[in-house]
Amino acid sequence: MEIADKVRRLLEGPPFGLTVFVARTTNNLYSLNEEVLTRLAYADYFLFVNFHRKVDGFPGSLYSHQELAMALALGHRQLLDFSERDAPNLGVIQFMVQNRPKFTTDEELLKIIKADVEREQWRPNYSRFLRPTMLRREKSIRFGDGAGNILDGTPISVVILNQSGDLKENVMISLDTLDGQEPDHLFRSPLKVSAQRRYDAAIPPESSAVFNILIDGRRTASGETTEGAFLTSALDLSPLPPLFSNQGIHEMEFRLDARAHRRIRFRICRRNGEYTLS
């Protein structure tokens, strides 16, 4: 595994700064699930090296070829593959376009990897998954939720970025916990897509969508006014209850779900009237 460690150090060092996991041989199902399959599913990039092994039978690593097949099945598109001279052109790799020169030494392999990673612009701030990037605190507005509630105050919204080349569908955000506790069922409804009467979004490739999380201000319903922070959710209830009404510190954890997409969680903290994303 010396060459694998050399590749890891190359990609973790400058100018790349990537976090690298090297898949090593495992002999039990738990390690396979936790140390290989889970990391493979959550990885943003995949690098495959097809080594030649001078052994009887298959002159390569069946284990590595299985990983390549799983990476393709999991939708990896940011993928680089390299082959050693005399390595077998069998299995999944025989159906892939291989236009890179074959290497014969460790130094040649490292040189090719460095050049290709630079060309493909692999970077640590890229993700093939949706991710929250920033909060928007907009000017005070008045919003009617259609259930009889009038909300006046400052809207807090989150920008969800899609850096991948795929359309992300049925994207929804909901509150998961408030101050470490599961919230009442009234606060579990999906949250509103900005400027739309929808609670799920389709985000095109290399684009973003904005979700309205809450309005910090006051709610008026049936002549009654209450101050606090109110989720802009699909809850069809009047009067709408505040998520919280005091000026203390609160931490909210939200859940992002989408079709054929792993679950993403992110936190928004309120401190001294200010909201921050973490």
mmCIF file of C-alpha atoms in Angstrom:
data_model
loop_
_atom_site.group_PDB
_atom_site.id
_atom_site.type_symbol
_atom_site.label_atom_id
_atom_site.label_comp_id
_atom_site.label_asym_id
_atom_site.label_seq_id
_atom_site.Cartn_x
_atom_site.Cartn_y
_atom_site.Cartn_z
ATOM 1 C CA MET A 1 0.000 0.000 0.000
ATOM 2 C CA GLU A 2 3.006 2.325 -0.240
ATOM 3 C CA ILE A 3 1.846 3.790 -3.547
ATOM 4 C CA ALA A 4 -1.661 4.347 -2.131
ATOM 5 C CA ASP A 5 -0.170 6.374 0.720
ATOM 6 C CA LYS A 6 1.880 8.391 -1.773
ATOM 7 C CA VAL A 7 -1.284 9.206 -3.721
ATOM 8 C CA ARG A 8 -3.064 10.146 -0.492
ATOM 9 C CA ARG A 9 -0.271 12.526 0.547
ATOM 10 C CA LEU A 10 -0.252 14.075 -2.926
ATOM 11 C CA LEU A 11 -3.983 14.833 -2.852
ATOM 12 C CA GLU A 12 -4.087 15.952 0.779
ATOM 13 C CA GLY A 13 -1.160 18.331 0.357
ATOM 14 C CA PRO A 14 -1.024 21.662 -1.463
ATOM 15 C CA PRO A 15 -2.395 22.774 -3.828
ATOM 16 C CA PHE A 16 -5.296 20.301 -3.581
ATOM 17 C CA GLY A 17 -6.098 20.038 0.148
ATOM 18 C CA LEU A 18 -8.544 17.158 -0.316
ATOM 19 C CA THR A 19 -9.652 14.742 2.394
ATOM 20 C CA VAL A 20 -8.707 11.268 1.149
ATOM 21 C CA PHE A 21 -9.905 7.817 2.160
ATOM 22 C CA VAL A 22 -7.881 4.830 0.938
ATOM 23 C CA ALA A 23 -9.958 1.653 0.657
ATOM 24 C CA ARG A 24 -7.985 -1.228 2.117
ATOM 25 C CA THR A 25 -8.762 -4.934 2.214
ATOM 26 C CA THR A 26 -11.386 -5.867 4.791
ATOM 27 C CA ASN A 27 -12.522 -9.287 5.938
ATOM 28 C CA ASN A 28 -15.879 -8.632 7.595
ATOM 29 C CA LEU A 29 -19.223 -7.225 6.510
ATOM 30 C CA TYR A 30 -19.303 -4.470 9.159
ATOM 31 C CA SER A 31 -16.001 -2.986 8.013
ATOM 32 C CA LEU A 32 -17.104 -3.273 4.397
ATOM 33 C CA ASN A 33 -20.262 -1.284 5.128
ATOM 34 C CA GLU A 34 -18.718 1.327 7.434
ATOM 35 C CA GLU A 35 -15.260 1.746 5.972
ATOM 36 C CA VAL A 36 -15.891 1.316 2.266
ATOM 37 C CA LEU A 37 -19.501 1.465 1.096
ATOM 38 C CA THR A 38 -20.571 4.387 3.311
ATOM 39 C CA ARG A 39 -17.508 6.454 2.455
ATOM 40 C CA LEU A 40 -17.910 5.592 -1.209
ATOM 41 C CA ALA A 41 -21.554 6.699 -1.153
ATOM 42 C CA TYR A 42 -20.709 10.017 0.537
ATOM 43 C CA ALA A 43 -17.538 10.802 -1.443
ATOM 44 C CA ASP A 44 -17.437 13.656 -3.949
ATOM 45 C CA TYR A 45 -14.610 12.239 -6.088
ATOM 46 C CA PHE A 46 -13.421 8.742 -6.959
ATOM 47 C CA LEU A 47 -9.952 7.724 -8.162
ATOM 48 C CA PHE A 48 -9.366 4.187 -9.439
ATOM 49 C CA VAL A 49 -5.961 2.630 -10.146
ATOM 50 C CA ASN A 50 -5.907 -0.629 -12.085
ATOM 51 C CA PHE A 51 -2.701 -2.341 -10.956
ATOM 52 C CA HIS A 52 -1.070 -5.348 -12.592
ATOM 53 C CA ARG A 53 -0.450 -8.259 -10.251
ATOM 54 C CA LYS A 54 1.885 -11.086 -11.153
ATOM 55 C CA VAL A 55 -0.180 -13.900 -9.673
ATOM 56 C CA ASP A 56 -1.982 -16.982 -10.895
ATOM 57 C CA GLY A 57 -5.536 -16.334 -12.036
ATOM 58 C CA PHE A 58 -6.903 -12.797 -12.379
ATOM 59 C CA PRO A 59 -3.846 -10.466 -12.701
ATOM 60 C CA GLY A 60 -5.506 -7.565 -10.912
ATOM 61 C CA SER A 61 -7.551 -6.653 -7.842
ATOM 62 C CA LEU A 62 -11.078 -8.033 -7.973
ATOM 63 C CA TYR A 63 -11.805 -6.005 -4.819
ATOM 64 C CA SER A 64 -10.882 -2.731 -6.568
ATOM 65 C CA HIS A 65 -12.927 -3.596 -9.657
ATOM 66 C CA GLN A 66 -15.953 -4.198 -7.426
ATOM 67 C CA GLU A 67 -15.444 -0.740 -5.905
ATOM 68 C CA LEU A 68 -15.377 0.790 -9.378
ATOM 69 C CA ALA A 69 -18.679 -0.893 -10.235
ATOM 70 C CA MET A 70 -20.219 0.385 -6.992
ATOM 71 C CA ALA A 71 -18.941 3.919 -7.629
ATOM 72 C CA LEU A 72 -20.611 3.968 -11.034
ATOM 73 C CA ALA A 73 -23.837 2.577 -9.555
ATOM 74 C CA LEU A 74 -23.779 5.323 -6.901
ATOM 75 C CA GLY A 75 -23.693 8.005 -9.583
ATOM 76 C CA HIS A 76 -20.065 9.141 -9.375
ATOM 77 C CA ARG A 77 -19.265 11.403 -12.324
ATOM 78 C CA GLN A 78 -16.103 13.066 -11.008
ATOM 79 C CA LEU A 79 -14.089 9.908 -11.593
ATOM 80 C CA LEU A 80 -10.513 9.314 -12.746
ATOM 81 C CA ASP A 81 -9.100 5.904 -13.669
ATOM 82 C CA PHE A 82 -5.511 4.881 -14.365
ATOM 83 C CA SER A 83 -4.036 1.568 -15.494
ATOM 84 C CA GLU A 84 -0.607 0.058 -15.043
ATOM 85 C CA ARG A 85 1.001 -1.458 -18.108
ATOM 86 C CA ASP A 86 -0.126 -5.113 -18.534
ATOM 87 C CA ALA A 87 -3.045 -4.630 -16.093
ATOM 88 C CA PRO A 88 -6.179 -6.552 -17.140
ATOM 89 C CA ASN A 89 -8.667 -4.726 -19.334
ATOM 90 C CA LEU A 90 -11.548 -6.780 -17.943
ATOM 91 C CA GLY A 91 -14.722 -6.287 -15.961
ATOM 92 C CA VAL A 92 -16.359 -2.849 -15.834
ATOM 93 C CA ILE A 93 -13.236 -1.031 -16.960
ATOM 94 C CA GLN A 94 -13.348 -2.591 -20.437
ATOM 95 C CA PHE A 95 -16.499 -0.562 -21.126
ATOM 96 C CA MET A 96 -14.909 2.746 -20.084
ATOM 97 C CA VAL A 97 -13.005 5.158 -22.311
ATOM 98 C CA GLN A 98 -9.340 4.924 -21.298
ATOM 99 C CA ASN A 99 -7.360 7.687 -22.948
ATOM 100 C CA ARG A 100 -4.685 8.136 -20.286
ATOM 101 C CA PRO A 101 -1.163 6.775 -20.802
ATOM 102 C CA LYS A 102 -0.417 3.604 -18.889
ATOM 103 C CA PHE A 103 2.167 3.958 -16.127
ATOM 104 C CA THR A 104 5.066 1.678 -15.247
ATOM 105 C CA THR A 105 6.485 3.346 -12.109
ATOM 106 C CA ASP A 106 5.123 5.062 -9.013
ATOM 107 C CA GLU A 107 6.611 8.359 -10.159
ATOM 108 C CA GLU A 108 4.808 8.160 -13.505
ATOM 109 C CA LEU A 109 1.498 7.443 -11.769
ATOM 110 C CA LEU A 110 1.874 10.379 -9.365
ATOM 111 C CA LYS A 111 2.763 12.713 -12.226
ATOM 112 C CA ILE A 112 -0.299 11.670 -14.252
ATOM 113 C CA ILE A 113 -2.617 11.945 -11.239
ATOM 114 C CA LYS A 114 -1.337 15.425 -10.379
ATOM 115 C CA ALA A 115 -1.845 16.650 -13.945
ATOM 116 C CA ASP A 116 -5.342 15.169 -14.250
ATOM 117 C CA VAL A 117 -6.564 16.414 -10.869
ATOM 118 C CA GLU A 118 -5.346 19.904 -11.764
ATOM 119 C CA ARG A 119 -7.065 19.716 -15.148
ATOM 120 C CA GLU A 120 -10.351 18.496 -13.650
ATOM 121 C CA GLN A 121 -10.110 21.174 -10.924
ATOM 122 C CA TRP A 122 -10.797 18.881 -8.001
ATOM 123 C CA ARG A 123 -11.200 21.112 -4.956
ATOM 124 C CA PRO A 124 -12.256 20.681 -1.317
ATOM 125 C CA ASN A 125 -15.163 23.150 -1.527
ATOM 126 C CA TYR A 126 -16.989 21.117 -4.195
ATOM 127 C CA SER A 127 -19.748 18.669 -3.353
ATOM 128 C CA ARG A 128 -21.834 16.483 -5.628
ATOM 129 C CA PHE A 129 -24.524 16.730 -2.962
ATOM 130 C CA LEU A 130 -26.801 19.628 -2.155
ATOM 131 C CA ARG A 131 -25.481 21.882 0.575
ATOM 132 C CA PRO A 132 -26.575 25.014 2.412
ATOM 133 C CA THR A 133 -24.168 27.847 1.661
ATOM 134 C CA MET A 134 -25.460 31.013 3.321
ATOM 135 C CA LEU A 135 -28.312 32.695 5.155
ATOM 136 C CA ARG A 136 -30.233 35.630 3.775
ATOM 137 C CA ARG A 137 -31.656 38.159 6.201
ATOM 138 C CA GLU A 138 -33.960 40.294 4.074
ATOM 139 C CA LYS A 139 -35.881 43.507 4.687
ATOM 140 C CA SER A 140 -39.009 43.390 6.796
ATOM 141 C CA ILE A 141 -42.022 42.035 4.931
ATOM 142 C CA ARG A 142 -45.694 41.239 5.479
ATOM 143 C CA PHE A 143 -46.666 37.691 4.521
ATOM 144 C CA GLY A 144 -50.048 35.970 4.498
ATOM 145 C CA ASP A 145 -49.705 32.202 4.719
ATOM 146 C CA GLY A 146 -53.148 31.380 3.297
ATOM 147 C CA ALA A 147 -54.365 29.920 6.593
ATOM 148 C CA GLY A 148 -55.363 33.258 8.115
ATOM 149 C CA ASN A 149 -52.011 34.260 9.628
ATOM 150 C CA ILE A 150 -50.382 37.594 8.807
ATOM 151 C CA LEU A 151 -46.649 37.577 9.568
ATOM 152 C CA ASP A 152 -44.727 40.846 9.890
ATOM 153 C CA GLY A 153 -40.979 40.834 10.423
ATOM 154 C CA THR A 154 -37.573 39.878 9.108
ATOM 155 C CA PRO A 155 -37.455 36.751 6.926
ATOM 156 C CA ILE A 156 -34.518 34.372 7.437
ATOM 157 C CA SER A 157 -33.807 32.228 4.373
ATOM 158 C CA VAL A 158 -31.179 29.642 3.422
ATOM 159 C CA VAL A 159 -29.537 29.219 0.013
ATOM 160 C CA ILE A 160 -29.210 25.588 -1.149
ATOM 161 C CA LEU A 161 -26.498 25.052 -3.768
ATOM 162 C CA ASN A 162 -26.408 22.306 -6.395
ATOM 163 C CA GLN A 163 -22.839 22.095 -7.743
ATOM 164 C CA SER A 164 -23.407 18.817 -9.549
ATOM 165 C CA GLY A 165 -24.329 18.249 -13.174
ATOM 166 C CA ASP A 166 -27.638 16.607 -12.231
ATOM 167 C CA LEU A 167 -31.114 17.975 -11.663
ATOM 168 C CA LYS A 168 -32.096 17.597 -7.991
ATOM 169 C CA GLU A 169 -35.821 16.983 -7.556
ATOM 170 C CA ASN A 170 -38.294 17.058 -4.675
ATOM 171 C CA VAL A 171 -35.926 19.043 -2.464
ATOM 172 C CA MET A 172 -37.553 19.704 0.911
ATOM 173 C CA ILE A 173 -36.400 21.187 4.211
ATOM 174 C CA SER A 174 -37.976 20.574 7.611
ATOM 175 C CA LEU A 175 -37.075 21.225 11.234
ATOM 176 C CA ASP A 176 -35.501 18.197 12.920
ATOM 177 C CA THR A 177 -34.596 19.432 16.412
ATOM 178 C CA LEU A 178 -34.885 22.606 18.485
ATOM 179 C CA ASP A 179 -32.258 23.057 21.197
ATOM 180 C CA GLY A 180 -31.399 19.372 20.950
ATOM 181 C CA GLN A 181 -34.976 18.171 21.422
ATOM 182 C CA GLU A 182 -37.480 16.832 18.927
ATOM 183 C CA PRO A 183 -40.000 19.620 18.310
ATOM 184 C CA ASP A 184 -43.760 19.326 18.586
ATOM 185 C CA HIS A 185 -45.442 17.820 15.531
ATOM 186 C CA LEU A 186 -46.787 21.298 14.680
ATOM 187 C CA PHE A 187 -43.257 22.337 13.693
ATOM 188 C CA ARG A 188 -42.382 19.351 11.477
ATOM 189 C CA SER A 189 -44.070 20.498 8.253
ATOM 190 C CA PRO A 190 -41.925 21.241 5.153
ATOM 191 C CA LEU A 191 -40.704 24.822 4.783
ATOM 192 C CA LYS A 192 -41.576 27.203 1.975
ATOM 193 C CA VAL A 193 -39.618 27.739 -1.251
ATOM 194 C CA SER A 194 -38.886 31.451 -1.638
ATOM 195 C CA ALA A 195 -41.202 33.395 -4.003
ATOM 196 C CA GLN A 196 -43.326 30.288 -4.629
ATOM 197 C CA ARG A 197 -46.386 28.684 -3.093
ATOM 198 C CA ARG A 198 -44.477 25.414 -2.911
ATOM 199 C CA TYR A 199 -42.750 23.387 -0.242
ATOM 200 C CA ASP A 200 -40.535 21.320 -2.541
ATOM 201 C CA ALA A 201 -38.142 22.531 -5.237
ATOM 202 C CA ALA A 202 -36.349 21.292 -8.335
ATOM 203 C CA ILE A 203 -32.806 22.679 -8.477
ATOM 204 C CA PRO A 204 -31.122 22.635 -11.921
ATOM 205 C CA PRO A 205 -27.446 21.659 -12.352
ATOM 206 C CA GLU A 206 -24.940 24.231 -11.111
ATOM 207 C CA SER A 207 -27.719 26.365 -9.687
ATOM 208 C CA SER A 208 -29.362 27.139 -6.352
ATOM 209 C CA ALA A 209 -32.705 27.597 -4.637
ATOM 210 C CA VAL A 210 -33.749 29.679 -1.647
ATOM 211 C CA PHE A 211 -35.950 28.357 1.144
ATOM 212 C CA ASN A 212 -37.744 30.649 3.606
ATOM 213 C CA ILE A 213 -36.980 29.242 7.044
ATOM 214 C CA LEU A 214 -38.774 31.604 9.393
ATOM 215 C CA ILE A 215 -39.966 35.143 9.989
ATOM 216 C CA ASP A 216 -38.718 36.874 13.135
ATOM 217 C CA GLY A 217 -41.348 39.397 14.174
ATOM 218 C CA ARG A 218 -45.049 39.110 14.938
ATOM 219 C CA ARG A 219 -48.065 37.092 13.898
ATOM 220 C CA THR A 220 -51.596 38.452 13.677
ATOM 221 C CA ALA A 221 -54.576 36.106 13.446
ATOM 222 C CA SER A 222 -58.219 36.689 14.429
ATOM 223 C CA GLY A 223 -57.271 40.046 15.919
ATOM 224 C CA GLU A 224 -54.622 38.489 18.187
ATOM 225 C CA THR A 225 -50.959 39.508 17.869
ATOM 226 C CA THR A 226 -48.050 37.426 19.174
ATOM 227 C CA GLU A 227 -44.325 38.140 18.889
ATOM 228 C CA GLY A 228 -41.695 35.504 18.203
ATOM 229 C CA ALA A 229 -40.043 33.452 15.476
ATOM 230 C CA PHE A 230 -42.504 31.695 13.151
ATOM 231 C CA LEU A 231 -41.658 28.924 10.699
ATOM 232 C CA THR A 232 -42.885 29.586 7.159
ATOM 233 C CA SER A 233 -44.124 26.028 6.802
ATOM 234 C CA ALA A 234 -46.949 24.091 5.186
ATOM 235 C CA LEU A 235 -48.794 23.944 8.519
ATOM 236 C CA ASP A 236 -52.448 24.805 7.810
ATOM 237 C CA LEU A 237 -53.294 26.219 11.239
ATOM 238 C CA SER A 238 -54.512 29.567 12.569
ATOM 239 C CA PRO A 239 -53.333 31.063 14.848
ATOM 240 C CA LEU A 240 -49.825 29.888 13.978
ATOM 241 C CA PRO A 241 -47.790 29.093 17.127
ATOM 242 C CA PRO A 242 -44.321 30.663 17.512
ATOM 243 C CA LEU A 243 -41.324 28.344 17.380
ATOM 244 C CA PHE A 244 -39.932 30.379 20.265
ATOM 245 C CA SER A 245 -40.795 33.808 21.648
ATOM 246 C CA ASN A 246 -37.958 34.692 24.008
ATOM 247 C CA GLN A 247 -34.693 36.474 23.219
ATOM 248 C CA GLY A 248 -32.413 33.682 24.397
ATOM 249 C CA ILE A 249 -30.017 31.433 22.492
ATOM 250 C CA HIS A 250 -31.616 28.794 20.291
ATOM 251 C CA GLU A 251 -30.131 26.152 18.003
ATOM 252 C CA MET A 252 -32.251 24.635 15.240
ATOM 253 C CA GLU A 253 -31.211 21.582 13.247
ATOM 254 C CA PHE A 254 -32.854 21.192 9.852
ATOM 255 C CA ARG A 255 -33.123 18.191 7.560
ATOM 256 C CA LEU A 256 -32.803 18.399 3.781
ATOM 257 C CA ASP A 257 -34.324 15.573 1.748
ATOM 258 C CA ALA A 258 -34.450 15.061 -2.013
ATOM 259 C CA ARG A 259 -35.211 12.260 -4.447
ATOM 260 C CA ALA A 260 -32.320 9.778 -4.822
ATOM 261 C CA HIS A 261 -30.182 11.891 -2.493
ATOM 262 C CA ARG A 262 -28.662 11.253 0.895
ATOM 263 C CA ARG A 263 -30.107 13.143 3.837
ATOM 264 C CA ILE A 264 -28.319 16.374 4.724
ATOM 265 C CA ARG A 265 -28.499 18.132 8.091
ATOM 266 C CA PHE A 266 -27.495 21.687 8.943
ATOM 267 C CA ARG A 267 -27.862 24.007 11.929
ATOM 268 C CA ILE A 268 -28.991 27.591 12.353
ATOM 269 C CA CYS A 269 -28.195 29.317 15.644
ATOM 270 C CA ARG A 270 -29.927 32.403 17.024
ATOM 271 C CA ARG A 271 -27.884 34.487 19.437
ATOM 272 C CA ASN A 272 -28.510 38.117 20.440
ATOM 273 C CA GLY A 273 -31.100 38.438 17.695
ATOM 274 C CA GLU A 274 -28.660 37.304 14.978
ATOM 275 C CA TYR A 275 -28.876 34.085 12.968
ATOM 276 C CA THR A 276 -25.835 32.110 11.807
ATOM 277 C CA LEU A 277 -25.456 28.990 9.677
ATOM 278 C CA SER A 278 -23.272 26.084 10.769
#
